[in-house]
Each structure stands twice: as structure tokens, then as C-alpha cells.
XYZ file of C-alpha atoms in Angstrom:
364
model
C -3.843 16.335 0.342
C -5.966 13.993 -2.327
C -6.449 15.372 -5.466
C -9.815 16.882 -7.222
C -12.307 14.099 -8.236
C -11.406 12.166 -11.030
C -12.194 13.088 -14.455
C -10.514 10.334 -16.072
C -12.489 8.653 -18.979
C -11.981 5.091 -17.141
C -15.661 4.006 -15.948
C -15.817 4.220 -12.395
C -16.882 1.458 -10.300
C -17.162 3.036 -6.760
C -17.803 6.791 -6.284
C -18.063 7.764 -2.740
C -18.606 11.273 -1.959
C -18.549 13.079 1.558
C -18.233 9.502 3.842
C -18.594 10.634 7.680
C -18.426 7.837 10.473
C -18.313 8.102 14.134
C -18.075 5.640 17.175
C -19.021 7.568 19.883
C -16.662 10.679 20.450
C -14.102 9.256 17.686
C -14.661 10.367 14.063
C -13.728 7.475 11.993
C -14.230 9.149 8.610
C -14.099 12.638 7.840
C -15.986 13.710 4.943
C -14.066 11.382 2.621
C -14.397 11.670 -1.477
C -13.222 8.446 -3.109
C -13.202 7.119 -7.036
C -12.488 3.558 -7.564
C -11.894 2.776 -11.082
C -13.403 -0.139 -13.009
C -10.990 -2.906 -13.182
C -8.142 -1.591 -11.174
C -6.376 -2.601 -7.790
C -7.021 0.170 -5.254
C -5.250 -0.221 -1.843
C -6.225 1.578 1.236
C -3.184 2.208 3.323
C -2.522 3.306 6.837
C -1.440 2.654 10.510
C -4.159 0.929 12.839
C -7.124 3.315 13.931
C -6.732 5.592 10.386
C -10.089 4.555 8.959
C -9.236 2.070 6.263
C -11.247 -0.852 7.447
C -13.973 1.509 8.472
C -14.058 2.945 4.918
C -14.368 -0.414 3.311
C -16.927 -1.535 5.540
C -18.910 1.625 5.007
C -18.636 0.811 0.809
C -19.657 -2.851 1.636
C -22.286 -1.639 3.689
C -21.206 -3.679 6.778
C -21.255 -0.091 8.362
C -23.862 2.549 8.316
C -22.231 5.837 7.273
C -23.382 8.899 9.253
C -23.308 11.038 6.275
C -22.382 11.126 2.342
C -23.287 8.502 -0.229
C -22.087 5.511 -1.956
C -22.481 4.700 -5.793
C -21.548 1.315 -7.074
C -21.792 1.038 -10.841
C -23.702 4.384 -11.190
C -26.387 3.229 -8.855
C -26.739 4.777 -5.475
C -26.417 1.844 -2.855
C -25.983 4.306 0.114
C -29.140 2.748 2.045
C -29.126 -1.035 0.471
C -27.605 -4.006 2.440
C -24.211 -5.533 1.672
C -26.077 -8.714 -0.243
C -27.616 -6.089 -2.874
C -24.370 -4.295 -3.445
C -23.057 -7.460 -5.230
C -19.715 -7.527 -3.457
C -17.116 -10.308 -2.597
C -15.271 -9.908 0.661
C -11.871 -11.837 2.094
C -10.889 -11.330 5.451
C -7.406 -12.466 7.319
C -9.473 -15.461 8.842
C -10.257 -17.969 6.156
C -13.626 -18.351 7.373
C -14.132 -21.770 5.258
C -16.564 -24.366 6.158
C -14.752 -26.950 7.914
C -17.681 -29.944 7.258
C -17.318 -28.854 3.413
C -14.853 -29.961 0.777
C -12.855 -27.378 -0.801
C -15.095 -27.541 -4.100
C -18.391 -27.189 -1.803
C -16.751 -24.356 -0.271
C -16.050 -22.666 -3.325
C -19.340 -23.468 -4.958
C -21.550 -22.649 -1.570
C -22.204 -18.952 -2.780
C -23.414 -20.143 -6.323
C -25.593 -22.897 -4.567
C -27.307 -20.216 -2.428
C -28.041 -18.375 -5.629
C -29.704 -20.973 -7.130
C -27.337 -21.886 -9.786
C -27.688 -25.587 -11.514
C -25.398 -28.318 -10.326
C -23.440 -28.049 -13.897
C -22.985 -24.418 -13.827
C -21.552 -24.590 -10.011
C -19.267 -27.650 -11.306
C -17.911 -25.630 -14.022
C -17.230 -22.520 -12.379
C -15.726 -24.703 -9.512
C -13.092 -26.414 -11.591
C -12.599 -22.592 -13.256
C -11.643 -21.478 -9.816
C -9.606 -24.138 -8.868
C -7.260 -23.520 -12.058
C -7.369 -20.167 -11.417
C -5.835 -20.408 -8.032
C -3.401 -23.264 -9.140
C -5.064 -25.840 -6.741
C -7.037 -28.099 -9.325
C -5.949 -31.281 -7.115
C -7.553 -30.224 -3.894
C -11.248 -30.287 -4.614
C -12.038 -33.295 -2.530
C -10.091 -32.182 0.515
C -11.611 -30.627 3.650
C -10.009 -27.069 4.659
C -8.023 -28.929 7.828
C -5.972 -30.772 5.039
C -4.671 -27.828 3.526
C -1.602 -25.243 4.492
C -2.570 -21.456 5.484
C -1.566 -20.480 2.221
C -4.021 -22.786 0.289
C -6.933 -21.845 2.482
C -6.455 -18.344 1.748
C -6.287 -19.217 -2.014
C -9.525 -21.122 -1.454
C -11.206 -18.224 0.298
C -10.308 -16.103 -2.619
C -11.912 -18.640 -5.148
C -14.900 -18.732 -3.080
C -15.162 -14.881 -3.385
C -14.506 -14.658 -6.718
C -16.878 -17.723 -7.722
C -19.986 -15.448 -7.804
C -18.262 -12.940 -10.262
C -18.967 -10.083 -8.028
C -19.109 -6.263 -8.964
C -16.060 -5.498 -6.429
C -13.841 -7.676 -4.498
C -12.799 -6.327 -1.106
C -9.787 -7.584 0.731
C -9.279 -6.643 4.205
C -5.747 -7.571 5.189
C -5.985 -11.034 3.710
C -2.293 -12.020 4.308
C -1.714 -10.708 7.661
C -1.342 -14.142 9.311
C 1.042 -15.500 6.613
C 4.792 -15.858 7.323
C 6.938 -13.255 5.008
C 7.910 -15.915 2.380
C 4.091 -17.138 2.013
C 2.971 -13.864 1.950
C 5.194 -12.739 -0.725
C 4.224 -15.707 -2.758
C 0.578 -15.133 -2.072
C 1.080 -11.424 -2.985
C 2.306 -12.575 -6.487
C -0.979 -14.806 -6.844
C -2.939 -11.835 -5.959
C -1.436 -9.733 -8.885
C -1.844 -12.646 -11.415
C -5.473 -13.262 -10.263
C -6.372 -9.762 -10.540
C -4.945 -9.026 -14.059
C -6.600 -12.587 -14.869
C -10.016 -11.879 -14.090
C -10.121 -7.907 -14.637
C -11.936 -7.522 -11.645
C -12.016 -4.520 -9.319
C -10.243 -5.108 -6.125
C -10.151 -2.969 -3.054
C -7.538 -3.934 -0.604
C -6.830 -3.024 3.001
C -3.118 -3.177 4.440
C -0.725 -1.525 6.780
C 2.360 -3.039 4.942
C 3.770 -0.264 2.804
C 5.698 -2.631 0.670
C 2.841 -4.883 0.087
C 0.898 -1.575 -1.038
C 3.587 -0.806 -3.648
C 4.057 -4.026 -5.092
C 0.140 -4.879 -5.793
C -1.478 -1.521 -6.222
C -2.648 0.413 -9.263
C -3.185 3.346 -6.881
C -2.811 3.872 -3.059
C -4.933 6.010 -0.929
C -2.679 6.795 2.316
C -4.912 7.445 5.111
C -4.396 9.273 8.465
C -7.076 10.127 11.367
C -10.332 9.455 8.702
C -8.928 11.281 5.860
C -7.170 10.383 2.825
C -3.776 12.329 2.699
C -2.462 11.035 -0.770
C -4.420 9.133 -3.522
C -1.938 8.245 -6.396
C 0.411 5.741 -8.032
C 2.617 3.578 -6.200
C 5.631 5.668 -7.878
C 4.031 9.010 -7.077
C 3.215 7.828 -3.629
C 7.119 6.889 -3.066
C 8.997 9.587 -4.939
C 6.482 12.199 -4.962
C 4.913 12.365 -1.399
C 2.190 15.071 -0.876
C 3.351 15.805 2.426
C 5.817 14.878 5.656
C 3.457 12.341 6.841
C 3.234 10.437 3.459
C 6.809 10.706 3.004
C 7.650 9.092 6.344
C 4.941 6.679 6.350
C 6.053 5.142 3.209
C 9.388 3.235 2.928
C 12.413 4.539 4.781
C 13.210 8.354 4.445
C 15.310 11.266 6.368
C 13.784 14.540 5.651
C 16.680 17.032 6.054
C 15.804 20.518 7.123
C 17.176 22.593 4.340
C 17.357 26.357 2.637
C 18.497 27.577 -0.895
C 22.029 28.457 -1.554
C 22.180 32.086 -2.773
C 20.148 32.178 -6.143
C 20.750 28.599 -7.062
C 17.354 27.058 -6.264
C 19.029 23.567 -7.209
C 21.549 23.812 -4.503
C 20.463 23.044 -0.967
C 22.195 24.308 2.294
C 21.440 21.683 5.069
C 20.595 23.369 8.202
C 22.277 22.176 11.623
C 24.952 20.192 9.847
C 28.192 21.156 10.404
C 30.972 21.414 7.446
C 28.337 20.004 4.855
C 28.551 20.842 1.145
C 25.631 22.077 -0.458
C 23.131 19.315 -1.543
C 22.137 19.094 -5.330
C 18.734 18.755 -6.024
C 16.755 17.194 -8.869
C 14.335 20.173 -9.368
C 14.551 23.800 -8.467
C 13.011 24.080 -4.872
C 9.952 26.442 -4.737
C 10.626 27.334 -1.168
C 13.192 29.325 0.370
C 13.235 26.977 3.288
C 12.289 23.377 2.875
C 12.604 19.825 4.023
C 14.217 17.620 1.432
C 12.820 13.995 1.264
C 15.909 11.764 0.905
C 15.155 8.012 0.375
C 18.022 5.370 1.781
C 19.017 4.609 -2.096
C 19.683 8.245 -2.846
C 22.605 8.275 -0.503
C 25.861 7.373 -1.697
C 28.862 6.732 0.789
C 32.407 8.236 -0.273
C 35.835 8.429 2.037
C 35.982 11.361 4.601
C 38.270 13.131 2.488
C 35.716 13.998 -0.296
C 35.084 17.364 -1.024
C 31.241 17.080 -1.395
C 28.603 15.487 0.993
C 27.727 15.493 4.395
C 30.348 14.147 7.087
C 29.221 11.666 9.357
C 30.030 8.461 11.395
C 28.766 4.912 11.012
C 25.783 4.105 13.497
C 25.248 0.666 12.274
C 25.872 -1.873 9.131
C 22.497 -3.983 8.719
C 22.732 -6.827 5.976
C 19.635 -6.999 4.134
C 20.764 -9.803 1.933
C 21.021 -8.384 -1.506
C 21.603 -4.991 0.323
C 23.501 -3.087 2.957
C 21.532 -0.418 5.199
C 23.898 1.915 6.930
C 22.689 4.199 9.789
C 24.662 7.399 9.756
C 25.090 10.159 12.765
C 25.964 13.622 11.833
C 28.265 16.321 13.971
C 25.434 17.578 15.524
C 23.540 14.304 15.866
C 21.704 14.390 12.709
C 20.556 11.013 11.304
C 20.674 9.813 7.656
C 20.434 6.283 6.031
C 22.314 4.895 3.014
C 21.117 1.659 1.221
C 23.927 0.248 -0.990
C 23.968 -2.863 -3.195
C 27.134 -4.467 -2.409
C 30.109 -3.101 -0.119
C 32.202 -0.150 -0.848
C 36.240 -0.593 -1.175
C 36.701 1.573 1.795
C 36.270 0.613 5.495
C 32.605 0.406 6.596
C 31.947 -0.483 10.092
C 30.648 0.941 13.504
C 32.339 4.484 14.387
C 33.858 4.965 10.827
C 34.070 8.249 9.546
C 32.316 8.636 6.192
C 30.937 11.300 3.806
C 27.290 11.055 2.336
C 26.263 12.272 -0.772
C 22.789 12.762 -1.566
C 22.046 12.021 -5.232
C 18.673 12.567 -7.226
C 16.519 13.689 -4.048
C 13.596 15.586 -6.046
C 11.007 16.672 -3.321
C 11.064 19.813 -1.306
C 8.203 20.105 1.257
C 7.615 23.538 2.632
C 8.724 23.688 6.362
C 5.151 24.185 7.536
C 3.772 20.780 6.172
C 3.049 18.065 8.349
């Protein structure tokens, strides 16, 4: 569950309280509280239909909330139009004006705001340098690649110096290699400008790479709001653990009085698993990431006996899917290859090393 409202001395850019929004009988937002700190990169992460885009649109004023308040820079903007909120928006579709040059596209918002020709030219030049495209100023959008067009759309949104930049799955239409390049560009531009970014995505790896903090959403609620490290290493519940990255949840119980030894239920002939911290629960689900699983020969005295289901080459790593004697599933991610047989059907032992999160059996 999300923690209490922030008491951090970092100034707040956005303070949302009790936000509700329904579309007919569907309740898209359920009494959401959210603080966005000045200058941070905060990501709303979740599957389709969880409410992340609706939350962004309510903060932007593009949707009218049914309850709650939105404050930006200490000013109540709940009933103000998007134009009066001082925001910038970047969408998955680039929405560049095809009849204008790149420079004209970037300077359009400044022109509407009545800025002088000299000021517009200086700012456009600055934005083109920021996105590393000073040589395309006179080109039309159709002469640019998809990645270049998205960078121009970003420059156009930044040109007006918005109070908050909102990005709604802006990289979703790009191929994987270009997407990763643009992720690095976004991170660089965020650091260079010091601006506050609110980003929406369903891509867990993208959120972990880009964000200062992540709000993981489900059914119109924030399940956990935390740093990428804590979201990944210390998930608040089963949903967050399962949604962010590969995970196996092992049903366990403590071994006698030693609360750092876990007996894995329904895994015959398994040795107890050592966990990083004493479990606060007698019965729990142990959160195990693939990189916390090591493979050893089947004659090892420790570990979980299993058979190899699949060996998947991921390039620099190898993902091994395992099945236990009772049909239990487990994943191991290896750097390189072990010095023993690793093929479909091979008998193996899996050792869990470094697992630290125990979730109560009733969580979910």
C-alpha cells in the first residue's frame, strides 16, 4: 500500500488529494493521494485500464475529476483549464504540424504566447542543441525518422518552460533499439533541464531505468509509491512483486525457531532456504527473483531439486525455467553457462541466495 503523505523538505510540484474519477459504472480513480516533488522524474506504472493515464489527464485538467483536489506549485488548479496550469504534454503520436519546419514546430507555443522573434529563435536553437538535432531545423517532420520526430515533439513541449512535463507512453511506437536510445536521451534531458517529469508507461524495465520514483497502479489505486530499487527489491505486496520484473513466489513456513530458515511447502526433498532477514510471519510467500537463484549439480545437499524445462538465450544472460517434483515453477538467470549439463530435462538443484522479502499468505 502507498505510504503516508510525504513529509520531505523537497518542495512539492504537485499535491493531489482524494482524486476520484468514474466513467459510467467504471471507477477509474479511487481516492488517490499523490505528491510529486519539484525536479523529480515520477512514473505511473501499470497495466492497461489501471488508471494511470486517467490520473495524468486529471492532473493536466484534460479530464474533470469527480472528487478531490489538485495543487500545482502551491496553487489550487482543480477547476482551472489545462492552459492555465502551465503544463507541457508529449504523447505517443508525435502530433507535429506537417506543413511547418522543425524550427517552426518547436517555436509554435512561444509564438502563440506572443514572444519576440529573437527570443523564439534563441529558444529554438537552445532546444535543438538539447535534443542533439541542430542540423534539422529547416526540415519538415516527414523527412525525419520516428525517433527524431519524438525528440522534436519533446523539444516543442520543453520550449515554453512548462511547470510540469507530462509524457504519456511517448516511446511506445518505437522499435526496441530506438526506444532504449530515447530512454537514455530522456534521462539526459531531464537532468539537463532540472524540470519535473510525470511519465506514464506499462513497461516495467522502462520505469525502472528512467524514474526517481514509481507509482505502481492497479484498479484506480496506487499499490506502492517508492524508488525503483525498493519497488523491485522490496515490493509491498504480491501484485507489485509479480508485476515488476520476473518473480517466483514460494509458499514457505519458518523452520523451527530459526526465522531465517524457510521450509518450502509442496516441494518434496527440498532443503530449507536461507533468507536475508528473519521472517516476521510463520507462513509466508518468499519473493524470489531469477538472479537470486543459482544452479548446482543434482547431488548437492542444499537447494531445491528440479528439472530443466527450457533454456532461453537472452544474449548476455541465460534464463532457465525449472520445474519441481510437484510441478512447482522457478526461474534462474545466469551470467554465462555452468560447467555441467544444462539442457531440457536435465536434473538440477536450485539454490535460493539473497531473497529478503516475505509477504504474508493473506496478501494479494
